[in-house]
Amino acid sequence: MDRYVLITGASQGLGREFACQAASRGMNTLLAALPGENLEAVCEKCRGYGVRSVGFELDLTDRESLMDFIDKVNSGYQLSALINNAGTGGSRRFDEVPLGYVDTIMKLNVMATTVLTHELLSNLRRNAPSRILNIASLAAQLATGYKTVYPASKAYIKQFTLGMREEFRHMGISVSLALLGPMPTKQEIIARIERQGAIGRWLSVSPAKAAEICLDGLERGRRIIVPGALNSLSFNLLKIVPDALRSSLMSRSVVKNEIGDGR
């Protein structure tokens, strides 16, 4: 039976690049995205590379829909890889956001990744050697104010991924973590990068380049993948800067460039 790579958040941005580049490397794709995001067009582009591509439209934060999706995957497809790409975040004051905003971040960034990994593990193990790539952010290295629970959710993904890497290696499953820096995907993110000036532009890596680097790292079984030379430098520098200092500097930067005042 044909094997597939499952990619979440595959209709746009980095997820779309993962899908198309995986297909260009000869991989069949199972693509998941929210309804109404023209996922079928991405599937069609993947099929243009001569591979199979199947799309599933669902909200990963809805547990019933998520479990139904998992049942369909496990009953109908053999997985060679899982790329947990879907995620969300933003810069807002914690005391001003509705609880639903926080709940969505936690459900998508933390719970969906965890549940998918748990429930698809037997499928991946059955088809070993296989691979898992979890998408986090350099924000996982930083306790940053005004990012609500986003950095905490990515810190969870970091620790979860690296722990599972040790546990799953005996099953023939290689688990990799991607720590991403700024990426020009949506217009509001592009505007935020521009407000950061030269530093934002230097650290920025295109979705196409990030996907290429991540897929190369995944195929090589890399433990941690940091796309972009300057992002890699930042990752290493953050290890030696005291927590309190880097947290203060990043929080001030968010206020200046994203929140818009100094309160």
GROMACS .gro file of N, CA and C in nm, residues 26-126:
model
  303
   26GLY      N    1   0.838   1.339  -0.444
   26GLY     CA    2   0.781   1.209  -0.470
   26GLY      C    3   0.697   1.151  -0.357
   27MET      N    4   0.657   1.235  -0.261
   27MET     CA    5   0.578   1.187  -0.147
   27MET      C    6   0.429   1.207  -0.172
   28ASN      N    7   0.350   1.104  -0.146
   28ASN     CA    8   0.204   1.119  -0.142
   28ASN      C    9   0.167   1.202  -0.020
   29THR      N   10   0.064   1.285  -0.033
   29THR     CA   11   0.029   1.375   0.077
   29THR      C   12  -0.115   1.361   0.122
   30LEU      N   13  -0.134   1.365   0.252
   30LEU     CA   14  -0.265   1.384   0.315
   30LEU      C   15  -0.261   1.523   0.375
   31LEU      N   16  -0.353   1.610   0.334
   31LEU     CA   17  -0.349   1.750   0.372
   31LEU      C   18  -0.472   1.787   0.453
   32ALA      N   19  -0.450   1.854   0.565
   32ALA     CA   20  -0.560   1.897   0.651
   32ALA      C   21  -0.556   2.048   0.665
   33ALA      N   22  -0.675   2.110   0.658
   33ALA     CA   23  -0.686   2.255   0.674
   33ALA      C   24  -0.829   2.290   0.710
   34LEU      N   25  -0.849   2.413   0.753
   34LEU     CA   26  -0.983   2.460   0.783
   34LEU      C   27  -1.070   2.462   0.658
   35PRO      N   28  -1.201   2.445   0.673
   35PRO     CA   29  -1.290   2.456   0.557
   35PRO      C   30  -1.282   2.595   0.494
   36GLY      N   31  -1.304   2.600   0.364
   36GLY     CA   32  -1.311   2.728   0.295
   36GLY      C   33  -1.178   2.793   0.265
   37GLU      N   34  -1.068   2.717   0.271
   37GLU     CA   35  -0.936   2.775   0.243
   37GLU      C   36  -0.876   2.722   0.113
   38ASN      N   37  -0.963   2.670   0.025
   38ASN     CA   38  -0.922   2.625  -0.109
   38ASN      C   39  -0.814   2.517  -0.103
   39LEU      N   40  -0.833   2.423  -0.012
   39LEU     CA   41  -0.735   2.315   0.004
   39LEU      C   42  -0.725   2.229  -0.121
   40GLU      N   43  -0.834   2.212  -0.194
   40GLU     CA   44  -0.831   2.126  -0.312
   40GLU      C   45  -0.733   2.177  -0.416
   41ALA      N   46  -0.714   2.309  -0.423
   41ALA     CA   47  -0.617   2.365  -0.518
   41ALA      C   48  -0.475   2.321  -0.483
   42VAL      N   49  -0.446   2.309  -0.353
   42VAL     CA   50  -0.314   2.262  -0.311
   42VAL      C   51  -0.300   2.114  -0.346
   43CYS      N   52  -0.406   2.038  -0.324
   43CYS     CA   53  -0.402   1.896  -0.362
   43CYS      C   54  -0.376   1.879  -0.511
   44GLU      N   55  -0.442   1.962  -0.592
   44GLU     CA   56  -0.424   1.954  -0.737
   44GLU      C   57  -0.280   1.985  -0.775
   45LYS      N   58  -0.221   2.084  -0.710
   45LYS     CA   59  -0.082   2.116  -0.741
   45LYS      C   60   0.009   2.000  -0.703
   46CYS      N   61  -0.019   1.936  -0.590
   46CYS     CA   62   0.060   1.819  -0.550
   46CYS      C   63   0.047   1.707  -0.651
   47ARG      N   64  -0.074   1.684  -0.700
   47ARG     CA   65  -0.096   1.577  -0.798
   47ARG      C   66  -0.021   1.603  -0.928
   48GLY      N   67   0.005   1.732  -0.953
   48GLY     CA   68   0.081   1.767  -1.072
   48GLY      C   69   0.222   1.711  -1.072
   49TYR      N   70   0.271   1.669  -0.957
   49TYR     CA   71   0.403   1.607  -0.946
   49TYR      C   72   0.396   1.455  -0.963
   50GLY      N   73   0.277   1.405  -0.995
   50GLY     CA   74   0.263   1.262  -1.020
   50GLY      C   75   0.243   1.178  -0.895
   51VAL      N   76   0.199   1.241  -0.786
   51VAL     CA   77   0.176   1.167  -0.661
   51VAL      C   78   0.028   1.175  -0.625
   52ARG      N   79  -0.011   1.096  -0.527
   52ARG     CA   80  -0.147   1.102  -0.474
   52ARG      C   81  -0.156   1.213  -0.369
   53SER      N   82  -0.269   1.282  -0.366
   53SER     CA   83  -0.290   1.386  -0.265
   53SER      C   84  -0.438   1.390  -0.228
   54VAL      N   85  -0.465   1.383  -0.098
   54VAL     CA   86  -0.602   1.380  -0.048
   54VAL      C   87  -0.618   1.490   0.056
   55GLY      N   88  -0.724   1.568   0.044
   55GLY     CA   89  -0.748   1.678   0.137
   55GLY      C   90  -0.860   1.648   0.235
   56PHE      N   91  -0.845   1.699   0.357
   56PHE     CA   92  -0.946   1.687   0.462
   56PHE      C   93  -0.969   1.825   0.522
   57GLU      N   94  -1.092   1.872   0.515
   57GLU     CA   95  -1.126   2.002   0.571
   57GLU      C   96  -1.189   1.982   0.709
   58LEU      N   97  -1.128   2.039   0.810
   58LEU     CA   98  -1.181   2.027   0.947
   58LEU      C   99  -1.115   2.129   1.036
   59ASP      N  100  -1.178   2.151   1.151
   59ASP     CA  101  -1.124   2.236   1.256
   59ASP      C  102  -1.055   2.144   1.358
   60LEU      N  103  -0.923   2.152   1.366
   60LEU     CA  104  -0.848   2.063   1.455
   60LEU      C  105  -0.874   2.091   1.602
   61THR      N  106  -0.934   2.206   1.633
   61THR     CA  107  -0.964   2.236   1.774
   61THR      C  108  -1.094   2.172   1.820
   62ASP      N  109  -1.170   2.115   1.726
   62ASP     CA  110  -1.294   2.045   1.759
   62ASP      C  111  -1.262   1.897   1.780
   63ARG      N  112  -1.272   1.850   1.904
   63ARG     CA  113  -1.226   1.716   1.936
   63ARG      C  114  -1.300   1.608   1.857
   64GLU      N  115  -1.430   1.623   1.840
   64GLU     CA  116  -1.506   1.522   1.766
   64GLU      C  117  -1.459   1.515   1.622
   65SER      N  118  -1.440   1.631   1.557
   65SER     CA  119  -1.392   1.634   1.420
   65SER      C  120  -1.251   1.577   1.410
   66LEU      N  121  -1.168   1.610   1.507
   66LEU     CA  122  -1.031   1.563   1.508
   66LEU      C  123  -1.026   1.411   1.518
   67MET      N  124  -1.104   1.353   1.608
   67MET     CA  125  -1.102   1.208   1.625
   67MET      C  126  -1.159   1.136   1.503
   68ASP      N  127  -1.260   1.196   1.440
   68ASP     CA  128  -1.316   1.138   1.318
   68ASP      C  129  -1.212   1.139   1.206
   69PHE      N  130  -1.138   1.247   1.196
   69PHE     CA  131  -1.029   1.258   1.098
   69PHE      C  132  -0.923   1.151   1.123
   70ILE      N  133  -0.884   1.135   1.248
   70ILE     CA  134  -0.782   1.035   1.283
   70ILE      C  135  -0.830   0.895   1.247
   71ASP      N  136  -0.956   0.865   1.273
   71ASP     CA  137  -1.011   0.734   1.237
   71ASP      C  138  -1.001   0.710   1.086
   72LYS      N  139  -1.032   0.812   1.007
   72LYS     CA  140  -1.025   0.799   0.861
   72LYS      C  141  -0.882   0.774   0.816
   73VAL      N  142  -0.788   0.844   0.875
   73VAL     CA  143  -0.647   0.827   0.838
   73VAL      C  144  -0.600   0.686   0.874
   74ASN      N  145  -0.626   0.646   0.997
   74ASN     CA  146  -0.576   0.516   1.043
   74ASN      C  147  -0.642   0.399   0.971
   75SER      N  148  -0.765   0.416   0.928
   75SER     CA  149  -0.834   0.306   0.861
   75SER      C  150  -0.807   0.301   0.710
   76GLY      N  151  -0.762   0.414   0.654
   76GLY     CA  152  -0.749   0.417   0.509
   76GLY      C  153  -0.612   0.445   0.451
   77TYR      N  154  -0.516   0.482   0.537
   77TYR     CA  155  -0.387   0.525   0.483
   77TYR      C  156  -0.271   0.477   0.571
   78GLN      N  157  -0.158   0.455   0.506
   78GLN     CA  158  -0.034   0.421   0.576
   78GLN      C  159   0.056   0.545   0.578
   79LEU      N  160   0.101   0.582   0.695
   79LEU     CA  161   0.180   0.705   0.709
   79LEU      C  162   0.329   0.676   0.714
   80SER      N  163   0.403   0.758   0.640
   80SER     CA  164   0.549   0.755   0.649
   80SER      C  165   0.600   0.873   0.730
   81ALA      N  166   0.516   0.978   0.742
   81ALA     CA  167   0.559   1.097   0.815
   81ALA      C  168   0.437   1.177   0.859
   82LEU      N  169   0.457   1.251   0.968
   82LEU     CA  170   0.356   1.341   1.022
   82LEU      C  171   0.422   1.476   1.043
   83ILE      N  172   0.366   1.582   0.982
   83ILE     CA  173   0.416   1.717   1.003
   83ILE      C  174   0.308   1.797   1.073
   84ASN      N  175   0.327   1.821   1.202
   84ASN     CA  176   0.233   1.899   1.282
   84ASN      C  177   0.266   2.047   1.264
   85ASN      N  178   0.208   2.104   1.158
   85ASN     CA  179   0.239   2.242   1.122
   85ASN      C  180   0.134   2.342   1.170
   86ALA      N  181   0.009   2.301   1.181
   86ALA     CA  182  -0.099   2.395   1.215
   86ALA      C  183  -0.073   2.461   1.351
   87GLY      N  184  -0.093   2.591   1.356
   87GLY     CA  185  -0.073   2.664   1.481
   87GLY      C  186  -0.126   2.805   1.466
   88THR      N  187  -0.138   2.874   1.579
   88THR     CA  188  -0.188   3.010   1.576
   88THR      C  189  -0.129   3.088   1.693
   89GLY      N  190  -0.136   3.219   1.683
   89GLY     CA  191  -0.084   3.305   1.790
   89GLY      C  192  -0.113   3.449   1.756
   90GLY      N  193  -0.047   3.538   1.826
   90GLY     CA  194  -0.069   3.680   1.802
   90GLY      C  195  -0.016   3.761   1.919
   91SER      N  196  -0.023   3.892   1.905
   91SER     CA  197   0.028   3.982   2.009
   91SER      C  198  -0.087   4.067   2.060
   92ARG      N  199  -0.134   4.036   2.180
   92ARG     CA  200  -0.244   4.109   2.241
   92ARG      C  201  -0.224   4.110   2.392
   93ARG      N  202  -0.287   4.203   2.459
   93ARG     CA  203  -0.278   4.209   2.604
   93ARG      C  204  -0.363   4.098   2.666
   94PHE      N  205  -0.303   4.026   2.757
   94PHE     CA  206  -0.370   3.911   2.816
   94PHE      C  207  -0.501   3.950   2.883
   95ASP      N  208  -0.504   4.065   2.949
   95ASP     CA  209  -0.626   4.105   3.021
   95ASP      C  210  -0.735   4.159   2.930
   96GLU      N  211  -0.703   4.173   2.801
   96GLU     CA  212  -0.802   4.226   2.708
   96GLU      C  213  -0.857   4.122   2.611
   97VAL      N  214  -0.794   4.004   2.604
   97VAL     CA  215  -0.840   3.903   2.508
   97VAL      C  216  -0.954   3.821   2.569
   98PRO      N  217  -1.048   3.776   2.487
   98PRO     CA  218  -1.152   3.686   2.536
   98PRO      C  219  -1.092   3.549   2.565
   99LEU      N  220  -1.155   3.476   2.654
   99LEU     CA  221  -1.105   3.343   2.690
   99LEU      C  222  -1.099   3.252   2.568
  100GLY      N  223  -1.191   3.269   2.476
  100GLY     CA  224  -1.191   3.185   2.356
  100GLY      C  225  -1.065   3.199   2.273
  101TYR      N  226  -1.006   3.317   2.273
  101TYR     CA  227  -0.881   3.341   2.200
  101TYR      C  228  -0.769   3.255   2.258
  102VAL      N  229  -0.758   3.257   2.390
  102VAL     CA  230  -0.656   3.177   2.459
  102VAL      C  231  -0.684   3.028   2.439
  103ASP      N  232  -0.811   2.991   2.450
  103ASP     CA  233  -0.850   2.850   2.438
  103ASP      C  234  -0.813   2.795   2.300
  104THR      N  235  -0.833   2.875   2.195
  104THR     CA  236  -0.800   2.830   2.059
  104THR      C  237  -0.650   2.804   2.044
  105ILE      N  238  -0.567   2.894   2.097
  105ILE     CA  239  -0.422   2.874   2.090
  105ILE      C  240  -0.383   2.744   2.158
  106MET      N  241  -0.436   2.721   2.275
  106MET     CA  242  -0.399   2.600   2.350
  106MET      C  243  -0.450   2.474   2.280
  107LYS      N  244  -0.572   2.479   2.229
  107LYS     CA  245  -0.627   2.361   2.164
  107LYS      C  246  -0.554   2.328   2.034
  108LEU      N  247  -0.519   2.430   1.957
  108LEU     CA  248  -0.454   2.404   1.828
  108LEU      C  249  -0.305   2.375   1.845
  109ASN      N  250  -0.235   2.461   1.919
  109ASN     CA  251  -0.090   2.447   1.930
  109ASN      C  252  -0.048   2.329   2.016
  110VAL      N  253  -0.122   2.305   2.123
  110VAL     CA  254  -0.082   2.202   2.220
  110VAL      C  255  -0.162   2.073   2.202
  111MET      N  256  -0.294   2.081   2.215
  111MET     CA  257  -0.374   1.960   2.219
  111MET      C  258  -0.379   1.888   2.084
  112ALA      N  259  -0.399   1.962   1.975
  112ALA     CA  260  -0.408   1.896   1.844
  112ALA      C  261  -0.279   1.822   1.810
  113THR      N  262  -0.166   1.887   1.835
  113THR     CA  263  -0.037   1.823   1.809
  113THR      C  264  -0.019   1.698   1.894
  114THR      N  265  -0.055   1.709   2.020
  114THR     CA  266  -0.039   1.596   2.112
  114THR      C  267  -0.131   1.480   2.074
  115VAL      N  268  -0.257   1.511   2.049
  115VAL     CA  269  -0.355   1.406   2.016
  115VAL      C  270  -0.320   1.339   1.884
  116LEU      N  271  -0.284   1.416   1.782
  116LEU     CA  272  -0.247   1.357   1.654
  116LEU      C  273  -0.127   1.265   1.669
  117THR      N  274  -0.026   1.310   1.741
  117THR     CA  275   0.093   1.227   1.760
  117THR      C  276   0.058   1.098   1.833
  118HIS      N  277  -0.022   1.109   1.937
  118HIS     CA  278  -0.060   0.990   2.016
  118HIS      C  279  -0.142   0.892   1.933
  119GLU      N  280  -0.242   0.942   1.864
  119GLU     CA  281  -0.337   0.855   1.795
  119GLU      C  282  -0.284   0.802   1.662
  120LEU      N  283  -0.184   0.866   1.605
  120LEU     CA  284  -0.127   0.818   1.479
  120LEU      C  285   0.003   0.741   1.500
  121LEU      N  286   0.043   0.726   1.624
  121LEU     CA  287   0.171   0.661   1.655
  121LEU      C  288   0.174   0.517   1.606
  122SER      N  289   0.067   0.443   1.627
  122SER     CA  290   0.067   0.302   1.585
  122SER      C  291   0.079   0.291   1.434
  123ASN      N  292   0.019   0.385   1.361
  123ASN     CA  293   0.029   0.387   1.215
  123ASN      C  294   0.174   0.413   1.172
  124LEU      N  295   0.236   0.511   1.233
  124LEU     CA  296   0.376   0.543   1.201
  124LEU      C  297   0.469   0.429   1.240
  125ARG      N  298   0.441   0.367   1.353
  125ARG     CA  299   0.526   0.256   1.400
  125ARG      C  300   0.515   0.136   1.307
  126ARG      N  301   0.395   0.113   1.258
  126ARG     CA  302   0.370   0.002   1.166
  126ARG      C  303   0.447   0.020   1.036
   0.00000   0.00000   0.00000
